[in-house]
CSV table of C-alpha atoms and ligand atoms in Angstrom, one decimal:
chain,number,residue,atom,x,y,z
A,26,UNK,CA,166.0,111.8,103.8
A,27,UNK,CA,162.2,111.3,103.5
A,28,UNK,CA,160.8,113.7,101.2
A,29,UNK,CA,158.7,115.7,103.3
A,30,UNK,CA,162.0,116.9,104.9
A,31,UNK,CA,163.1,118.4,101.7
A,32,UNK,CA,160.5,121.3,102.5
A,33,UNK,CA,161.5,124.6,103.4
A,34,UNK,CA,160.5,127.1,106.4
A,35,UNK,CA,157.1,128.9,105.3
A,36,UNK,CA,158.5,132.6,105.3
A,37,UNK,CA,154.2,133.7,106.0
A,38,UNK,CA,151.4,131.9,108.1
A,39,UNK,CA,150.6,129.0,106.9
A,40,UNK,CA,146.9,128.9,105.3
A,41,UNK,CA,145.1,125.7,106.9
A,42,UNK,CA,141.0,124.3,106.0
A,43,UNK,CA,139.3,122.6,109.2
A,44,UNK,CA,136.4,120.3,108.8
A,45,UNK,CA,134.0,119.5,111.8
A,46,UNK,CA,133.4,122.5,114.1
A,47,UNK,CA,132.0,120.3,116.6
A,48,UNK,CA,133.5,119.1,120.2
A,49,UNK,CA,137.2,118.5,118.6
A,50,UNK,CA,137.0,120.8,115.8
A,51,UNK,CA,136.1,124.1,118.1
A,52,UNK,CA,139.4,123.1,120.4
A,53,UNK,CA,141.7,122.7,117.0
A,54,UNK,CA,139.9,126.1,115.2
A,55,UNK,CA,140.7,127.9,118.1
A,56,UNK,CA,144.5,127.3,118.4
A,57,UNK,CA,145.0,127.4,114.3
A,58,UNK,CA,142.9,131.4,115.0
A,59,UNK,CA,145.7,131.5,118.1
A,60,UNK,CA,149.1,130.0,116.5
A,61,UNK,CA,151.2,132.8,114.5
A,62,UNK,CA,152.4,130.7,112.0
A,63,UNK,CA,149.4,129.9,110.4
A,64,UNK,CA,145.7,130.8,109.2
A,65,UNK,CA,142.4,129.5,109.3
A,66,UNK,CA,141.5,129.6,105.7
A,67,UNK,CA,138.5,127.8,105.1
A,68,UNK,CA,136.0,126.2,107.5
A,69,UNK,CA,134.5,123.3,106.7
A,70,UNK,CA,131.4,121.8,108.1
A,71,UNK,CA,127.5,120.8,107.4
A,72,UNK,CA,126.3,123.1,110.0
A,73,UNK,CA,127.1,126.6,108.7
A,74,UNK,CA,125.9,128.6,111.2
A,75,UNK,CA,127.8,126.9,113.5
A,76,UNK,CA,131.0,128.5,111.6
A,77,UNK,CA,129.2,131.5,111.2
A,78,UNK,CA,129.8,131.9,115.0
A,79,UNK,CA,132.7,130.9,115.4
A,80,UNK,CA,133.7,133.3,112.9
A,81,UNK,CA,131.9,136.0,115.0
A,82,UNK,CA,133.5,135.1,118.0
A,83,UNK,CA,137.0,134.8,117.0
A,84,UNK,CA,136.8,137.8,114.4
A,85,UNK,CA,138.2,135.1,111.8
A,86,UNK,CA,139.0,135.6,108.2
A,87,UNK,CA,137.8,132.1,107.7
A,88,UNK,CA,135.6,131.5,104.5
A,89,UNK,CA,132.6,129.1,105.6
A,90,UNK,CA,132.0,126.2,103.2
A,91,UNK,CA,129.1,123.5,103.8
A,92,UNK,CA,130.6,120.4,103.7
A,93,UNK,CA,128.8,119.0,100.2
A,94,UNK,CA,130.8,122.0,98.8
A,95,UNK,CA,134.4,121.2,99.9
A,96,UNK,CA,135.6,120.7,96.8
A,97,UNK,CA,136.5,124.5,96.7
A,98,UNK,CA,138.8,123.7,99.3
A,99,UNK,CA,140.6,120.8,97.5
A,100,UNK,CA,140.9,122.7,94.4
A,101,UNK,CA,142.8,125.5,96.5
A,102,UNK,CA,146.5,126.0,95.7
A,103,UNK,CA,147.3,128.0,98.6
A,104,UNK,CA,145.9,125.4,101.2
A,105,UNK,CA,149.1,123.7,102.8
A,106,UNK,CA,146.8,121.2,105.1
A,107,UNK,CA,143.8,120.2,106.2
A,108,UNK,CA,142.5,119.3,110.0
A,109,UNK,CA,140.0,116.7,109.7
A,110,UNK,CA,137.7,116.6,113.0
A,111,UNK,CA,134.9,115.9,111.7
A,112,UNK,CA,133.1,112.4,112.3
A,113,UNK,CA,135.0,109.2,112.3
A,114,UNK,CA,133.6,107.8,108.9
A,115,UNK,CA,134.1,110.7,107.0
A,116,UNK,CA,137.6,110.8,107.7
A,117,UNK,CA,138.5,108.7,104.7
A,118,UNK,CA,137.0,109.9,102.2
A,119,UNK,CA,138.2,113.9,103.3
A,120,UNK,CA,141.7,112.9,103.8
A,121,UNK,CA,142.1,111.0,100.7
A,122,UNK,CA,140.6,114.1,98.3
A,123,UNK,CA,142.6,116.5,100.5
A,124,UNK,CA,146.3,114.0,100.2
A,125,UNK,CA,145.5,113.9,96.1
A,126,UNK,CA,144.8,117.3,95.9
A,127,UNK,CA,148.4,117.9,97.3
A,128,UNK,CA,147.7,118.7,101.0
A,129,UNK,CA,149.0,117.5,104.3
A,130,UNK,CA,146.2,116.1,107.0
A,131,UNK,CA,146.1,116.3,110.6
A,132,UNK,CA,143.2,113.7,111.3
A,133,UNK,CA,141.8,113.1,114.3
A,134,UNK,CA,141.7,109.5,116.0
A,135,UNK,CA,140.8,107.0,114.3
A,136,UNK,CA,141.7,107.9,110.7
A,137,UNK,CA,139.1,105.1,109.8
A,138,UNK,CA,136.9,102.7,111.7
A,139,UNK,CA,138.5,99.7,110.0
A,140,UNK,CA,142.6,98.8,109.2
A,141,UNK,CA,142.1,98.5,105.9
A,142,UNK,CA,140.7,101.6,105.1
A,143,UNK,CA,143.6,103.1,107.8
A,144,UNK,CA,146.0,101.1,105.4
A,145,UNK,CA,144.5,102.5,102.2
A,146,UNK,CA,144.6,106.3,103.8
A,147,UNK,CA,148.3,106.4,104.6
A,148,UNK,CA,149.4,104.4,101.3
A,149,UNK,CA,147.6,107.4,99.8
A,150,UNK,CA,149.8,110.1,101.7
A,151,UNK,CA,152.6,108.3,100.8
A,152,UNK,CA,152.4,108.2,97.3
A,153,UNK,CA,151.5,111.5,97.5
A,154,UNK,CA,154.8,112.2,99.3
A,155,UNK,CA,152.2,113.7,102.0
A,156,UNK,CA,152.0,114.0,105.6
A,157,UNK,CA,149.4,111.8,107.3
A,158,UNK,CA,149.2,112.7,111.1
A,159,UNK,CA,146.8,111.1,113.7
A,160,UNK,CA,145.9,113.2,116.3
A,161,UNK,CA,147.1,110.8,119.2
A,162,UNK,CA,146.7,113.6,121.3
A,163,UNK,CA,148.3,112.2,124.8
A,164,UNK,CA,151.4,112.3,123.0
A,165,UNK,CA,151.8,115.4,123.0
A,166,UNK,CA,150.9,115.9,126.7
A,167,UNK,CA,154.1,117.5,128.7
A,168,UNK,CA,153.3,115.5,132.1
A,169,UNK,CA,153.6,112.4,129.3
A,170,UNK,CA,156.0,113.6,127.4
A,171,UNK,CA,158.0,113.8,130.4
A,172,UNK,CA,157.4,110.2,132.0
A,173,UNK,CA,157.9,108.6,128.8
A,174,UNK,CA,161.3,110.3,128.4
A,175,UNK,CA,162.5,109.5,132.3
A,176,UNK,CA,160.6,105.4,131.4
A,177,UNK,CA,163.8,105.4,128.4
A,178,UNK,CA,166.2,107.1,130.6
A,179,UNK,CA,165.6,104.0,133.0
A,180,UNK,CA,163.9,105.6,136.3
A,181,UNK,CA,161.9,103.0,137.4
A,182,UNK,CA,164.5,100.3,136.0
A,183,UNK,CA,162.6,97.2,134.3
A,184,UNK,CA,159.1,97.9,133.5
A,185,UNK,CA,156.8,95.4,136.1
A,186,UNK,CA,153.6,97.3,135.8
A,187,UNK,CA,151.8,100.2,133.3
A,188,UNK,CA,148.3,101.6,134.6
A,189,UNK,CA,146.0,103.7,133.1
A,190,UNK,CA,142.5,104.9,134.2
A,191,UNK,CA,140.7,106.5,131.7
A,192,UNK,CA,136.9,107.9,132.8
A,193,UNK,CA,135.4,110.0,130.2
A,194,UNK,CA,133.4,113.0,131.2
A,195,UNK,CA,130.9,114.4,130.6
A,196,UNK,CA,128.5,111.5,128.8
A,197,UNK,CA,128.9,111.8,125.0
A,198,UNK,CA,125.8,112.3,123.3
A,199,UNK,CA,124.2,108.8,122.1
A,200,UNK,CA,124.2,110.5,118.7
A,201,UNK,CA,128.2,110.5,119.0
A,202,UNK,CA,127.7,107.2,120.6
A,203,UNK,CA,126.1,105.8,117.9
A,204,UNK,CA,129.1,106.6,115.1
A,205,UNK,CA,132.1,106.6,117.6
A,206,UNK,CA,132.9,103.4,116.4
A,207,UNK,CA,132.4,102.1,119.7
A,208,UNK,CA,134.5,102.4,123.0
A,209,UNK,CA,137.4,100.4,122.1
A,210,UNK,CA,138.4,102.0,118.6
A,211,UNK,CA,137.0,105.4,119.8
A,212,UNK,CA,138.5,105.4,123.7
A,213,UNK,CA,141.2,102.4,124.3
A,214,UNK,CA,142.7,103.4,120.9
A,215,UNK,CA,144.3,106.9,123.3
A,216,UNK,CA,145.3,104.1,126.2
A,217,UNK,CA,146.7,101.3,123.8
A,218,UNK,CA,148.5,103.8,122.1
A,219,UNK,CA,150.0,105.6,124.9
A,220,UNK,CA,151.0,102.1,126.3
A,221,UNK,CA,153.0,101.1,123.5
A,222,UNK,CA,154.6,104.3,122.9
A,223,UNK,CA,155.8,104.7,126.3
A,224,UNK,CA,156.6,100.4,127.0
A,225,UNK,CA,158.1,100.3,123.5
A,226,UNK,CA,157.2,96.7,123.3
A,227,UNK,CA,153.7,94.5,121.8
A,228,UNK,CA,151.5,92.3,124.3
A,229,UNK,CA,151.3,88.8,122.9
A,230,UNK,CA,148.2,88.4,125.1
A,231,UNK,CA,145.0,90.7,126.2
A,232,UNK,CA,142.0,89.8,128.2
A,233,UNK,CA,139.3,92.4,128.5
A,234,UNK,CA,136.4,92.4,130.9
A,235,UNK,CA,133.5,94.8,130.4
A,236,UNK,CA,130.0,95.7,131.7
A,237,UNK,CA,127.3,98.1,130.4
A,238,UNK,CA,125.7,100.6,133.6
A,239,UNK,CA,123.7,102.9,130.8
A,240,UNK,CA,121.0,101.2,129.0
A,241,UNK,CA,121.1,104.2,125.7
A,242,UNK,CA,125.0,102.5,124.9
A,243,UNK,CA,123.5,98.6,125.3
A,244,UNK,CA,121.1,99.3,123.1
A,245,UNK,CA,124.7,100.5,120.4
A,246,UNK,CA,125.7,97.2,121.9
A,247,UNK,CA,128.7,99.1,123.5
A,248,UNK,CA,129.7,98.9,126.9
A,249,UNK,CA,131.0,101.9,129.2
A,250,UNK,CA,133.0,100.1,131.5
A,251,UNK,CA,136.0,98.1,130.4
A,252,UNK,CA,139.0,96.1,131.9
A,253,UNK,CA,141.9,95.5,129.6
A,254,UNK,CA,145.0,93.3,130.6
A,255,UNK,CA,147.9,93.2,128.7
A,256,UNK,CA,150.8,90.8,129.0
A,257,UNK,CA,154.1,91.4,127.0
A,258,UNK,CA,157.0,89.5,125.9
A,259,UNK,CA,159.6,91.1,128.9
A,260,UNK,CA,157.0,89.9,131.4
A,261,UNK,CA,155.1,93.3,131.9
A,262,UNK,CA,151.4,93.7,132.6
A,263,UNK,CA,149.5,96.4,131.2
A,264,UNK,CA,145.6,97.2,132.8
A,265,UNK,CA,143.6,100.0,131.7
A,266,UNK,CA,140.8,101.0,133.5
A,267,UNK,CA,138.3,103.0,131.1
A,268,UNK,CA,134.7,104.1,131.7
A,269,UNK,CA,132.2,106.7,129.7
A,270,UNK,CA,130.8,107.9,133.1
A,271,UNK,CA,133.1,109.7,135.6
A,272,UNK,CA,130.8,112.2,137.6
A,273,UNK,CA,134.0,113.9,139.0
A,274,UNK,CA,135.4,115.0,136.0
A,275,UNK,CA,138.0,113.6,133.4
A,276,UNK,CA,140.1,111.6,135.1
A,277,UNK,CA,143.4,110.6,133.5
A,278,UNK,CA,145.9,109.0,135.5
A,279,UNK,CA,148.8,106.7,134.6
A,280,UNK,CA,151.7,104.8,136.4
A,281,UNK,CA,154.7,103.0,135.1
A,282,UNK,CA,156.0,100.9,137.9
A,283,UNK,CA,159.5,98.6,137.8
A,284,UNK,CA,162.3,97.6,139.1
A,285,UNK,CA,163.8,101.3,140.6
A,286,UNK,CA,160.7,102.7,141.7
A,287,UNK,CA,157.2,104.3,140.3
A,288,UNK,CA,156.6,107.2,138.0
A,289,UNK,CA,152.4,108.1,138.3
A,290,UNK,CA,151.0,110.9,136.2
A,291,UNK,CA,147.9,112.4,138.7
A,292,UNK,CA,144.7,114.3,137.3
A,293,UNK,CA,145.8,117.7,137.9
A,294,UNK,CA,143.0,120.7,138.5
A,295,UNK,CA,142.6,124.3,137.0
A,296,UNK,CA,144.7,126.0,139.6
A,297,UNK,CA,146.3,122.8,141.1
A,298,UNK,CA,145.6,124.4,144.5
A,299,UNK,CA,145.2,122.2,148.0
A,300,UNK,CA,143.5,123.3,150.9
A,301,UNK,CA,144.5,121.8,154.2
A,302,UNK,CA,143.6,122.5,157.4
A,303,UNK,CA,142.4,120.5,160.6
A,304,UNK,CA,140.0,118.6,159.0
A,305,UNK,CA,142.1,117.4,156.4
A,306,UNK,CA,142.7,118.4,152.6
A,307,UNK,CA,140.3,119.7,150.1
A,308,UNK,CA,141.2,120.4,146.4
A,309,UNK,CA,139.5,121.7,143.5
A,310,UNK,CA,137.6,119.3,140.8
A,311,UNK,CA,140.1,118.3,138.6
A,312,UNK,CA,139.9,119.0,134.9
A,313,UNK,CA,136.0,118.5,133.4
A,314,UNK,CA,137.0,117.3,130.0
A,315,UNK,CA,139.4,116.9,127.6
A,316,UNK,CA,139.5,120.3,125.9
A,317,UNK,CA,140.7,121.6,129.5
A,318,UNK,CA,142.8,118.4,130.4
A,319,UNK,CA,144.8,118.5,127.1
A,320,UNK,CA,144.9,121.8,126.2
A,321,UNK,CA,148.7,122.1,126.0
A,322,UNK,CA,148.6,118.7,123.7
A,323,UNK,CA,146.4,119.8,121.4
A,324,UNK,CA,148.5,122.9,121.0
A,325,UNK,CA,152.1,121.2,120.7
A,326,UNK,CA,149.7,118.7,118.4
A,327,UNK,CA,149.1,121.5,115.8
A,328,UNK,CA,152.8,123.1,116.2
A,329,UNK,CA,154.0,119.2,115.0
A,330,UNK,CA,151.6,119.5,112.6
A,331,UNK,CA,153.3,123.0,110.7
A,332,UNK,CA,156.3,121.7,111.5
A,333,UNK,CA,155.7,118.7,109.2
A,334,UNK,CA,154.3,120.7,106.5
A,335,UNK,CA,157.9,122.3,106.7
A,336,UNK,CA,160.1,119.6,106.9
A,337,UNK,CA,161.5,120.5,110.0
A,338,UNK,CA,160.6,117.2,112.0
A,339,UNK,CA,159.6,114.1,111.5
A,340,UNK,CA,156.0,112.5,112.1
A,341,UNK,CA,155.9,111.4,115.8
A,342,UNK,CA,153.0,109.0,114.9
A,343,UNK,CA,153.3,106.9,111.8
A,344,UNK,CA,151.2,104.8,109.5
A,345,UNK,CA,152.7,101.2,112.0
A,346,UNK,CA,151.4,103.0,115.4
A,347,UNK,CA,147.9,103.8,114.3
A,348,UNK,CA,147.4,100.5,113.1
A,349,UNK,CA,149.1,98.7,115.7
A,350,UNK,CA,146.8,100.6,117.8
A,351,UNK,CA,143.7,99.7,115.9
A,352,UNK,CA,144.8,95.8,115.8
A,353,UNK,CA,145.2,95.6,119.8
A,354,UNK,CA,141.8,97.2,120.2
A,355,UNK,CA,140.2,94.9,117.9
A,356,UNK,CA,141.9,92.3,119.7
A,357,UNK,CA,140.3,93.8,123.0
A,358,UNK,CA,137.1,94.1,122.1
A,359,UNK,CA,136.6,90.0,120.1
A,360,UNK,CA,138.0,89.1,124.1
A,361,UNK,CA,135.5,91.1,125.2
A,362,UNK,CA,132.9,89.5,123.0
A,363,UNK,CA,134.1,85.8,123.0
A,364,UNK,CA,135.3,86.0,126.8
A,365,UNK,CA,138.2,84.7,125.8
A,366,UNK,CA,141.8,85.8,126.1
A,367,UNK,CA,143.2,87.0,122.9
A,368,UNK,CA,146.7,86.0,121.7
A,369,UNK,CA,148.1,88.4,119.4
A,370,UNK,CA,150.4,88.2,116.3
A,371,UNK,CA,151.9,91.1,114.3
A,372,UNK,CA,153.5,89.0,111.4
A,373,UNK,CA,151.0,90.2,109.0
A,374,UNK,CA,151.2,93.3,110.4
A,375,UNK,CA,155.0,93.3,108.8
A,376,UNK,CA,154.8,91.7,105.7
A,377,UNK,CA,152.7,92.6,102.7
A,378,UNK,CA,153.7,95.6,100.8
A,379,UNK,CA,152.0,99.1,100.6
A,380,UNK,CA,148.4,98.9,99.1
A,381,UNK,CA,148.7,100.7,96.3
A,382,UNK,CA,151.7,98.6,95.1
A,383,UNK,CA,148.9,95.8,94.7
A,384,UNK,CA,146.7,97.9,92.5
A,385,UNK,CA,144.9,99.6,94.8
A,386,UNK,CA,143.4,96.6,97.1
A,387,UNK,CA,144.1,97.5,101.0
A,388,UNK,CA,145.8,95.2,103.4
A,389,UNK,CA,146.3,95.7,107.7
A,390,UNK,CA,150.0,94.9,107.0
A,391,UNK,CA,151.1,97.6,104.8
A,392,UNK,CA,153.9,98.4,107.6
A,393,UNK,CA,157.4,99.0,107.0
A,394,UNK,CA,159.8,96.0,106.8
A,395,UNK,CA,162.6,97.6,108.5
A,396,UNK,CA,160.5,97.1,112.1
A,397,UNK,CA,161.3,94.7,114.6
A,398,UNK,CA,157.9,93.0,115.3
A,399,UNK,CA,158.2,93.6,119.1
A,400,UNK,CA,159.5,97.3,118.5
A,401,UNK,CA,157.6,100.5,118.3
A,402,UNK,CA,158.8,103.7,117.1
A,403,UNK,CA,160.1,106.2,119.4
A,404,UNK,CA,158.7,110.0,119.2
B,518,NAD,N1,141.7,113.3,120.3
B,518,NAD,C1,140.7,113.7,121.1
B,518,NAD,O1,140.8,114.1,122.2
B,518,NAD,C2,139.3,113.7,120.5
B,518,NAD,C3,138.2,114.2,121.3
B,518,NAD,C4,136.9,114.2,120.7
B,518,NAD,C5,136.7,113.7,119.4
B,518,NAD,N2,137.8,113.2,118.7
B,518,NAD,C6,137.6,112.7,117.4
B,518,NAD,O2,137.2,113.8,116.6
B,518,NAD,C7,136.2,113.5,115.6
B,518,NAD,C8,135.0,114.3,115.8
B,518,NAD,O3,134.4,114.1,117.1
B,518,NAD,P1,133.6,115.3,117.8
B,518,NAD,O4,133.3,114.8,119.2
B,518,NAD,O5,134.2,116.6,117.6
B,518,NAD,O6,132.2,115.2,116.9
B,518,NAD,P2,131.1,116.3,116.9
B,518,NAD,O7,129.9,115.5,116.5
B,518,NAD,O8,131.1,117.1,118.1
B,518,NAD,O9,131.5,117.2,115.6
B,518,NAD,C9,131.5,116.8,114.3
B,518,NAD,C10,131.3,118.0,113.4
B,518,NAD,O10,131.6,117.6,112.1
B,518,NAD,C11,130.5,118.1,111.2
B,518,NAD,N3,130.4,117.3,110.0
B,518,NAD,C12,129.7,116.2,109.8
B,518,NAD,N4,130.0,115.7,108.5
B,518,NAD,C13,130.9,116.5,108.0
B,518,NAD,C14,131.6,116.5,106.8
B,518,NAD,N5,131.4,115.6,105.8
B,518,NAD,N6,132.5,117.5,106.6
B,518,NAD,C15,132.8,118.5,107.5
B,518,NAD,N7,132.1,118.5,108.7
B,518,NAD,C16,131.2,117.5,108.9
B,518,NAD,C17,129.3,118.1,112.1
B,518,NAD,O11,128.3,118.9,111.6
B,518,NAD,C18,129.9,118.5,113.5
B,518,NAD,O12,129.9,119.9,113.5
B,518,NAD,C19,135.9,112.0,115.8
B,518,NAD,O13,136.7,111.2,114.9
B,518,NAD,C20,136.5,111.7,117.2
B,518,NAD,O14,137.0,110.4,117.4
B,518,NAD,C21,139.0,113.2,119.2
């Protein structure tokens, strides 16, 4: 039995710390201020007064800390975990003081910008005997958490085809832009991720084709309109369709289609009410972003999340699926660059031991032995 299993059911709310009040940060504040079985202890973030209104508008107990001070928060006893959404490179450095310090971390996607450092973060939580969650949050969606239970039940029979389209909206700021990490380890990441989780198999080959329509992300040398093709070892083919710019909102669609049929996960809209009438149908926008698109996710996200910190279930997403994830999208963007398909290994993915076995040096292929190469683990 892994050790975080040896935990036992928190008899009073759980006291949590969340750094990064900004877009993700508000949406995971909000449901920790919402959830019964836990408490927004400390908030964390650079901007104060930004907490400071939060505060106001939720009447929370939260104490306000300015980031350079978190240290308050690490040396804490009574914080149980942390909820890192703040940007992409801090992430490291705030999950690594919060896993010595004792804590559990809920980190939002990526958990760094580079393997290695991904690598280095879970060994941490691991010798800590911590939990190291990414916030993959589509996995945690009930329409996908639906189709990629009736995909394993055998539905559609042998997988031919999986589709996504993922069209971002609205435009992030170019200030995100610039430290998202770029569209492929800050957008394909959710697609690639969702792919393998749901076809339970690795591509051996991806091609990517991709364009840039806004001038303000060529100038990041990022594009905002990307192609991927995947090709796996049963014969499948993967495409996903991703874009920064949908003007009607944030569309999110996905279709598994085989050998018995199709399973196709729509957009859906706030009410999900059709009009029809003689001139045909009309329908409400569907979702504008994804704080309204993934509510429910972000939600069964954080109810993983305590459930972790009391042993009651174990980690949906582990240490091999965010780097697997990281690897293809790497692997998407150099075809990108070179125009080149990309063949794809996982070999030393699968054999080098856990970083801090090697004195503390990192290495992309701290993943568990035990895995079949071409195997991906099951929620
Ligand atoms: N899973 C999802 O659906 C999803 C959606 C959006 C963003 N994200 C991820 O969440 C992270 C944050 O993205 P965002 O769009 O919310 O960014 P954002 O810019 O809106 O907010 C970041 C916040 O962090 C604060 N901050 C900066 N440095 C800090 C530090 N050292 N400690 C504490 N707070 C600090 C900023 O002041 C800001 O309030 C990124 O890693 C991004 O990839 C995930």
């Amino acid at each position: 039995m892994p050790g975080h299993m040896n935990r036992t059911k928190a008899s009073k709310k759980i006291p949590l710390a969340l750094f990064g009040l900004g877009r993700a940060g508000n949406i995971h504040a909000g449901n920790i201020e919402k959830n019964p079985h836990c408490r927004l202890k400390y908030l964390v973030d650079e901007d104060v007064e930004r907490c400071h209104r939060f505060v106001e508008e939720f009447m929370s107990e939260a104490v306000v800390v300015k980031a350079s001070e978190a240290d308050v928060v690490y040396n804490d006893p009574e914080v149980q975990g942390i909820v890192v959404t703040s940007p992409t490179f801090t992430h490291p450095d705030i999950c690594l003081k919060a896993l010595k310090a004792g804590k559990d971390a809920l980190c939002e996607k990526p958990v760094a910008a580079d393997m290695k450092t991904t690598a280095l973060v879970y060994d941490e939580a691991e010798k800590q005997g911590r939990i190291l969650l990414c916030a993959f949050n589509r996995r945690f969606d009930p329409a996908l958490l639906n189709l990629e239970e009736r995909v394993k039940k055998g539905e559609v029979g042998q997988i031919h085809r999986f589709k996504t389209s993922s069209r971002d909206s609205p435009l992030p700021s170019i200030e995100y832009l610039r430290i998202s990490g770029g569209i492929f380890h800050d957008c394909a990441v959710h697609d690639i991720d969702e792919c393998l989780w749901i076809m339970k198999e690795l591509p051996t080959q991806v091609h990517t084709m991709a364009h840039c329509f806004t001038p303000a992300i060529a100038e990041l040398d990022d594009v905002d309109t990307v192609s991927i093709t995947m090709k796996f070892p049963s014969g499948a083919i993967a495409s996903l369709d991703l874009s920064r710019l949908s003007t009607y909102g944030y569309d999110q669609r996905t279709e598994v289609y085989g050998s018995k049929g199709m399973l196709l996960n729509h957009n859906t809209t706030p009410t999900g009410l059709h009009h029809s009438n003689g001139s045909g149908e009309t329908a409400q926008p569907i979702h504008h972003s994804f704080p309204q698109r993934y509510a429910a996710s972000y939600r069964g996200e954080l109810v993983h999340f305590l459930n972790l910190i009391q042993g009651l279930e174990e980690p949906r997403i582990v240490k091999k699926d965010t780097l697997l994830s990281s690897h293809i999208a790497e692997a998407c963007e150099e075809s990108h660059r070179t125009g080149q398909a990309v063949s794809l290994s996982y070999d030393h993915l699968l054999t080098s031991p856990p970083a801090h076995e090697k004195g503390g040096t990192t290495d992309v292929g701290s993943v568990p032995m035990e895995q079949d190469a071409n195997a991906v683990a099951t929620a």
